[in-house]
Amino acid sequence: MNRDDIIRMAQEVSGVEFPASMDGVKIGMSIEHLERFANLVAAAERERIKWDGIHSCHPHCDRPACLAVRRAREDEREMCAKVLDEMAARDKLSNYYVVAALAIRERGAP
């Protein structure tokens, strides 16, 4: 959310449209207008966070952004473990690759 978005929301709730050239102009709002403005800003921020960022939540959060990040992390973890499996298949003298793959998979286990 940028400055223009906030100005647009203020104009929406106040019913006053002022041109961009009126920088620094102060407008008065009633308590009701201020509450509507605060609610609009909060809703816009909640929507932005839903798709643009990760919030501090519990590990089982079902918000779309959190689900997508968890799936991507699990997929990446499994891809890394598979690379180590392939390396272990080629190196019969060491179990380092097997141990590393196991550790990666265990880290993702519930």
CSV table of N, CA and C in Angstrom, one decimal:
chain,number,residue,atom,x,y,z
A,1,MET,N,0.9,-1.2,0.0
A,1,MET,CA,0.0,0.0,0.0
A,1,MET,C,0.9,1.2,0.0
A,2,ASN,N,0.6,2.1,-0.9
A,2,ASN,CA,1.5,3.3,-1.0
A,2,ASN,C,0.6,4.6,-0.6
A,3,ARG,N,1.3,5.7,-0.8
A,3,ARG,CA,0.7,7.0,-0.4
A,3,ARG,C,-0.6,7.2,-1.2
A,4,ASP,N,-0.6,7.0,-2.5
A,4,ASP,CA,-1.8,7.2,-3.3
A,4,ASP,C,-2.9,6.3,-2.9
A,5,ASP,N,-2.6,5.1,-2.5
A,5,ASP,CA,-3.7,4.2,-2.0
A,5,ASP,C,-4.4,4.8,-0.7
A,6,ILE,N,-3.6,5.3,0.2
A,6,ILE,CA,-4.1,5.9,1.4
A,6,ILE,C,-4.9,7.1,1.1
A,7,ILE,N,-4.4,8.0,0.2
A,7,ILE,CA,-5.2,9.2,-0.2
A,7,ILE,C,-6.5,8.8,-0.8
A,8,ARG,N,-6.5,7.8,-1.7
A,8,ARG,CA,-7.7,7.3,-2.3
A,8,ARG,C,-8.7,6.8,-1.3
A,9,MET,N,-8.2,6.1,-0.3
A,9,MET,CA,-9.1,5.6,0.8
A,9,MET,C,-9.7,6.8,1.6
A,10,ALA,N,-8.9,7.8,1.9
A,10,ALA,CA,-9.3,8.9,2.7
A,10,ALA,C,-10.4,9.7,1.9
A,11,GLN,N,-10.2,9.8,0.6
A,11,GLN,CA,-11.2,10.5,-0.3
A,11,GLN,C,-12.5,9.7,-0.3
A,12,GLU,N,-12.3,8.4,-0.4
A,12,GLU,CA,-13.5,7.5,-0.4
A,12,GLU,C,-14.4,7.6,0.8
A,13,VAL,N,-13.8,7.7,2.0
A,13,VAL,CA,-14.6,7.8,3.2
A,13,VAL,C,-15.1,9.2,3.5
A,14,SER,N,-14.3,10.2,3.1
A,14,SER,CA,-14.7,11.6,3.4
A,14,SER,C,-15.6,12.2,2.4
A,15,GLY,N,-15.6,11.6,1.2
A,15,GLY,CA,-16.4,12.2,0.2
A,15,GLY,C,-15.8,13.4,-0.4
A,16,VAL,N,-14.6,13.8,0.0
A,16,VAL,CA,-13.9,15.0,-0.5
A,16,VAL,C,-12.8,14.5,-1.5
A,17,GLU,N,-12.9,15.1,-2.7
A,17,GLU,CA,-11.8,14.8,-3.7
A,17,GLU,C,-10.9,16.0,-3.8
A,18,PHE,N,-9.6,15.8,-3.6
A,18,PHE,CA,-8.7,16.9,-3.7
A,18,PHE,C,-7.6,16.5,-4.7
A,19,PRO,N,-7.2,17.4,-5.5
A,19,PRO,CA,-6.2,17.1,-6.5
A,19,PRO,C,-4.8,16.8,-5.9
A,20,ALA,N,-4.0,16.1,-6.6
A,20,ALA,CA,-2.6,15.8,-6.1
A,20,ALA,C,-1.8,17.0,-5.8
A,21,SER,N,-2.1,18.1,-6.5
A,21,SER,CA,-1.3,19.4,-6.3
A,21,SER,C,-1.6,20.0,-5.0
A,22,MET,N,-2.6,19.5,-4.2
A,22,MET,CA,-2.9,20.1,-3.0
A,22,MET,C,-2.1,19.4,-1.8
A,23,ASP,N,-0.9,19.1,-2.1
A,23,ASP,CA,-0.1,18.4,-1.0
A,23,ASP,C,-0.1,19.2,0.3
A,24,GLY,N,-0.2,18.5,1.4
A,24,GLY,CA,-0.2,19.2,2.7
A,24,GLY,C,-1.5,19.8,3.1
A,25,VAL,N,-2.5,19.7,2.3
A,25,VAL,CA,-3.8,20.2,2.7
A,25,VAL,C,-4.4,19.2,3.7
A,26,LYS,N,-4.9,19.8,4.8
A,26,LYS,CA,-5.5,19.0,5.8
A,26,LYS,C,-7.0,19.0,5.7
A,27,ILE,N,-7.6,17.8,5.8
A,27,ILE,CA,-9.0,17.7,5.8
A,27,ILE,C,-9.5,17.2,7.1
A,28,GLY,N,-10.7,17.6,7.5
A,28,GLY,CA,-11.3,17.1,8.7
A,28,GLY,C,-12.2,16.0,8.4
A,29,MET,N,-12.3,15.0,9.4
A,29,MET,CA,-13.2,13.9,9.2
A,29,MET,C,-13.9,13.7,10.6
A,30,SER,N,-15.1,13.2,10.5
A,30,SER,CA,-15.8,12.9,11.7
A,30,SER,C,-15.3,11.6,12.2
A,31,ILE,N,-15.7,11.3,13.5
A,31,ILE,CA,-15.2,10.0,14.1
A,31,ILE,C,-15.7,8.8,13.2
A,32,GLU,N,-16.9,8.9,12.6
A,32,GLU,CA,-17.4,7.8,11.8
A,32,GLU,C,-16.5,7.7,10.5
A,33,HIS,N,-16.1,8.8,9.9
A,33,HIS,CA,-15.2,8.8,8.8
A,33,HIS,C,-13.9,8.2,9.1
A,34,LEU,N,-13.4,8.6,10.3
A,34,LEU,CA,-12.1,8.1,10.7
A,34,LEU,C,-12.1,6.6,11.0
A,35,GLU,N,-13.2,6.1,11.5
A,35,GLU,CA,-13.4,4.7,11.8
A,35,GLU,C,-13.4,3.9,10.4
A,36,ARG,N,-14.2,4.5,9.5
A,36,ARG,CA,-14.3,3.8,8.2
A,36,ARG,C,-12.9,3.8,7.5
A,37,PHE,N,-12.2,4.9,7.6
A,37,PHE,CA,-10.9,5.0,7.0
A,37,PHE,C,-9.9,4.0,7.6
A,38,ALA,N,-9.9,3.9,9.0
A,38,ALA,CA,-9.1,2.9,9.6
A,38,ALA,C,-9.4,1.5,9.2
A,39,ASN,N,-10.7,1.2,9.1
A,39,ASN,CA,-11.2,-0.1,8.7
A,39,ASN,C,-10.7,-0.4,7.2
A,40,LEU,N,-10.8,0.6,6.3
A,40,LEU,CA,-10.4,0.4,5.0
A,40,LEU,C,-8.9,0.1,4.9
A,41,VAL,N,-8.1,0.9,5.6
A,41,VAL,CA,-6.6,0.7,5.6
A,41,VAL,C,-6.3,-0.7,6.2
A,42,ALA,N,-6.9,-1.1,7.3
A,42,ALA,CA,-6.7,-2.4,7.9
A,42,ALA,C,-7.1,-3.5,7.0
A,43,ALA,N,-8.2,-3.4,6.3
A,43,ALA,CA,-8.6,-4.4,5.3
A,43,ALA,C,-7.6,-4.6,4.2
A,44,ALA,N,-7.2,-3.4,3.7
A,44,ALA,CA,-6.2,-3.4,2.6
A,44,ALA,C,-4.9,-4.1,3.0
A,45,GLU,N,-4.5,-3.8,4.2
A,45,GLU,CA,-3.2,-4.4,4.8
A,45,GLU,C,-3.4,-5.9,5.0
A,46,ARG,N,-4.5,-6.3,5.5
A,46,ARG,CA,-4.8,-7.8,5.7
A,46,ARG,C,-4.7,-8.5,4.3
A,47,GLU,N,-5.3,-7.9,3.3
A,47,GLU,CA,-5.3,-8.5,2.0
A,47,GLU,C,-3.9,-8.5,1.4
A,48,ARG,N,-3.1,-7.5,1.6
A,48,ARG,CA,-1.7,-7.5,1.2
A,48,ARG,C,-0.9,-8.6,1.8
A,49,ILE,N,-1.0,-8.7,3.1
A,49,ILE,CA,-0.3,-9.7,3.9
A,49,ILE,C,-0.7,-11.1,3.4
A,50,LYS,N,-2.0,-11.3,3.1
A,50,LYS,CA,-2.4,-12.6,2.7
A,50,LYS,C,-1.6,-13.1,1.5
A,51,TRP,N,-1.2,-12.2,0.6
A,51,TRP,CA,-0.6,-12.7,-0.6
A,51,TRP,C,0.9,-12.3,-0.7
A,52,ASP,N,1.3,-11.2,0.0
A,52,ASP,CA,2.7,-10.7,-0.2
A,52,ASP,C,3.6,-11.1,0.9
A,53,GLY,N,3.2,-11.6,2.0
A,53,GLY,CA,4.1,-11.9,3.0
A,53,GLY,C,3.7,-13.0,3.9
A,54,ILE,N,4.6,-13.3,4.8
A,54,ILE,CA,4.3,-14.3,5.8
A,54,ILE,C,4.2,-13.6,7.1
A,55,HIS,N,3.2,-14.1,7.9
A,55,HIS,CA,3.0,-13.5,9.2
A,55,HIS,C,3.4,-14.5,10.3
A,56,SER,N,3.5,-14.0,11.5
A,56,SER,CA,3.8,-14.9,12.6
A,56,SER,C,2.6,-15.7,13.0
A,57,CYS,N,2.5,-16.9,12.6
A,57,CYS,CA,1.3,-17.7,13.0
A,57,CYS,C,1.8,-19.1,13.4
A,58,HIS,N,0.8,-19.9,13.6
A,58,HIS,CA,1.1,-21.3,14.0
A,58,HIS,C,1.5,-22.1,12.8
A,59,PRO,N,2.2,-23.3,13.0
A,59,PRO,CA,2.6,-24.1,11.9
A,59,PRO,C,1.5,-24.7,11.0
A,60,HIS,N,0.3,-24.7,11.5
A,60,HIS,CA,-0.8,-25.3,10.7
A,60,HIS,C,-1.8,-24.3,10.2
A,61,CYS,N,-1.3,-23.0,10.0
A,61,CYS,CA,-2.1,-22.0,9.5
A,61,CYS,C,-2.6,-22.3,8.1
A,62,ASP,N,-3.8,-22.1,7.7
A,62,ASP,CA,-4.4,-22.4,6.4
A,62,ASP,C,-4.6,-21.2,5.5
A,63,ARG,N,-3.9,-20.1,5.8
A,63,ARG,CA,-4.0,-19.0,4.9
A,63,ARG,C,-3.3,-19.4,3.6
A,64,PRO,N,-3.7,-18.9,2.5
A,64,PRO,CA,-3.2,-19.3,1.2
A,64,PRO,C,-1.7,-19.1,1.1
A,65,ALA,N,-1.2,-18.0,1.5
A,65,ALA,CA,0.3,-17.7,1.4
A,65,ALA,C,1.1,-18.6,2.3
A,66,CYS,N,0.6,-19.0,3.5
A,66,CYS,CA,1.3,-19.9,4.4
A,66,CYS,C,1.3,-21.3,3.8
A,67,LEU,N,0.2,-21.7,3.3
A,67,LEU,CA,0.1,-23.0,2.6
A,67,LEU,C,1.1,-23.2,1.5
A,68,ALA,N,1.1,-22.1,0.6
A,68,ALA,CA,2.0,-22.2,-0.5
A,68,ALA,C,3.4,-22.2,-0.1
A,69,VAL,N,3.8,-21.4,0.9
A,69,VAL,CA,5.2,-21.4,1.4
A,69,VAL,C,5.5,-22.8,2.0
A,70,ARG,N,4.6,-23.4,2.8
A,70,ARG,CA,4.9,-24.7,3.3
A,70,ARG,C,5.1,-25.8,2.3
A,71,ARG,N,4.2,-25.7,1.3
A,71,ARG,CA,4.3,-26.7,0.2
A,71,ARG,C,5.6,-26.6,-0.6
A,72,ALA,N,6.0,-25.3,-0.9
A,72,ALA,CA,7.3,-25.1,-1.6
A,72,ALA,C,8.5,-25.5,-0.8
A,73,ARG,N,8.4,-25.3,0.5
A,73,ARG,CA,9.5,-25.7,1.4
A,73,ARG,C,9.6,-27.2,1.5
A,74,GLU,N,8.5,-27.9,1.6
A,74,GLU,CA,8.4,-29.4,1.6
A,74,GLU,C,9.0,-29.9,0.3
A,75,ASP,N,8.5,-29.4,-0.9
A,75,ASP,CA,9.0,-29.8,-2.2
A,75,ASP,C,10.5,-29.6,-2.3
A,76,GLU,N,11.0,-28.5,-1.9
A,76,GLU,CA,12.4,-28.2,-2.0
A,76,GLU,C,13.2,-29.2,-1.1
A,77,ARG,N,12.7,-29.4,0.1
A,77,ARG,CA,13.4,-30.4,1.0
A,77,ARG,C,13.5,-31.8,0.4
A,78,GLU,N,12.4,-32.2,-0.2
A,78,GLU,CA,12.3,-33.5,-0.9
A,78,GLU,C,13.3,-33.6,-2.1
A,79,MET,N,13.3,-32.5,-2.9
A,79,MET,CA,14.2,-32.5,-4.0
A,79,MET,C,15.7,-32.6,-3.5
A,80,CYS,N,16.0,-31.9,-2.5
A,80,CYS,CA,17.4,-32.0,-1.9
A,80,CYS,C,17.7,-33.5,-1.5
A,81,ALA,N,16.7,-34.1,-0.8
A,81,ALA,CA,16.9,-35.4,-0.3
A,81,ALA,C,17.1,-36.4,-1.5
A,82,LYS,N,16.3,-36.2,-2.6
A,82,LYS,CA,16.5,-37.1,-3.7
A,82,LYS,C,17.8,-36.9,-4.4
A,83,VAL,N,18.4,-35.7,-4.4
A,83,VAL,CA,19.7,-35.6,-5.0
A,83,VAL,C,20.7,-36.4,-4.1
A,84,LEU,N,20.6,-36.3,-2.8
A,84,LEU,CA,21.4,-37.1,-1.9
A,84,LEU,C,21.2,-38.6,-2.1
A,85,ASP,N,20.0,-39.0,-2.3
A,85,ASP,CA,19.7,-40.4,-2.6
A,85,ASP,C,20.5,-40.9,-3.9
A,86,GLU,N,20.5,-40.0,-4.9
A,86,GLU,CA,21.2,-40.4,-6.1
A,86,GLU,C,22.7,-40.4,-5.9
A,87,MET,N,23.2,-39.5,-5.1
A,87,MET,CA,24.6,-39.5,-4.8
A,87,MET,C,25.0,-40.8,-3.9
A,88,ALA,N,24.1,-41.2,-3.1
A,88,ALA,CA,24.3,-42.3,-2.2
A,88,ALA,C,24.4,-43.6,-3.1
A,89,ALA,N,23.5,-43.6,-4.1
A,89,ALA,CA,23.5,-44.8,-5.0
A,89,ALA,C,24.8,-44.9,-5.8
A,90,ARG,N,25.5,-43.8,-6.0
A,90,ARG,CA,26.8,-43.9,-6.8
A,90,ARG,C,27.9,-44.1,-5.8
A,91,ASP,N,27.8,-43.7,-4.6
A,91,ASP,CA,28.9,-43.9,-3.6
A,91,ASP,C,28.6,-45.0,-2.6
A,92,LYS,N,29.1,-46.2,-2.9
A,92,LYS,CA,28.8,-47.3,-2.1
A,92,LYS,C,29.7,-47.4,-0.9
A,93,LEU,N,30.7,-46.6,-0.8
A,93,LEU,CA,31.7,-46.6,0.3
A,93,LEU,C,31.4,-45.8,1.5
A,94,SER,N,30.4,-44.9,1.3
A,94,SER,CA,30.1,-44.0,2.4
A,94,SER,C,28.6,-43.9,2.7
A,95,ASN,N,28.2,-43.7,3.9
A,95,ASN,CA,26.8,-43.5,4.2
A,95,ASN,C,26.5,-42.1,4.5
A,96,TYR,N,27.4,-41.2,4.2
A,96,TYR,CA,27.2,-39.7,4.5
A,96,TYR,C,25.9,-39.2,3.8
A,97,TYR,N,25.8,-39.6,2.5
A,97,TYR,CA,24.6,-39.1,1.7
A,97,TYR,C,23.3,-39.6,2.3
A,98,VAL,N,23.3,-40.9,2.7
A,98,VAL,CA,22.1,-41.5,3.2
A,98,VAL,C,21.7,-40.8,4.5
A,99,VAL,N,22.7,-40.6,5.4
A,99,VAL,CA,22.5,-39.9,6.6
A,99,VAL,C,21.9,-38.5,6.4
A,100,ALA,N,22.5,-37.8,5.5
A,100,ALA,CA,22.1,-36.4,5.2
A,100,ALA,C,20.7,-36.4,4.6
A,101,ALA,N,20.4,-37.3,3.7
A,101,ALA,CA,19.0,-37.4,3.2
A,101,ALA,C,18.0,-37.7,4.3
A,102,LEU,N,18.4,-38.6,5.2
A,102,LEU,CA,17.5,-38.9,6.3
A,102,LEU,C,17.2,-37.7,7.2
A,103,ALA,N,18.3,-37.0,7.5
A,103,ALA,CA,18.2,-35.8,8.3
A,103,ALA,C,17.3,-34.7,7.7
A,104,ILE,N,17.4,-34.5,6.4
A,104,ILE,CA,16.6,-33.6,5.7
A,104,ILE,C,15.1,-34.0,5.8
A,105,ARG,N,14.9,-35.2,5.5
A,105,ARG,CA,13.5,-35.7,5.6
A,105,ARG,C,12.9,-35.7,7.0
A,106,GLU,N,13.7,-36.0,8.0
A,106,GLU,CA,13.2,-35.9,9.4
A,106,GLU,C,12.9,-34.5,9.8
A,107,ARG,N,13.7,-33.6,9.3
A,107,ARG,CA,13.4,-32.2,9.6
A,107,ARG,C,12.0,-31.7,9.2
A,108,GLY,N,11.5,-32.3,8.1
A,108,GLY,CA,10.2,-31.9,7.6
A,108,GLY,C,9.1,-32.8,8.2
A,109,ALA,N,9.5,-33.8,9.0
A,109,ALA,CA,8.4,-34.7,9.5
A,109,ALA,C,7.7,-33.9,10.7
A,110,PRO,N,6.4,-34.2,10.8
A,110,PRO,CA,5.6,-33.6,11.9
A,110,PRO,C,6.1,-34.0,13.3
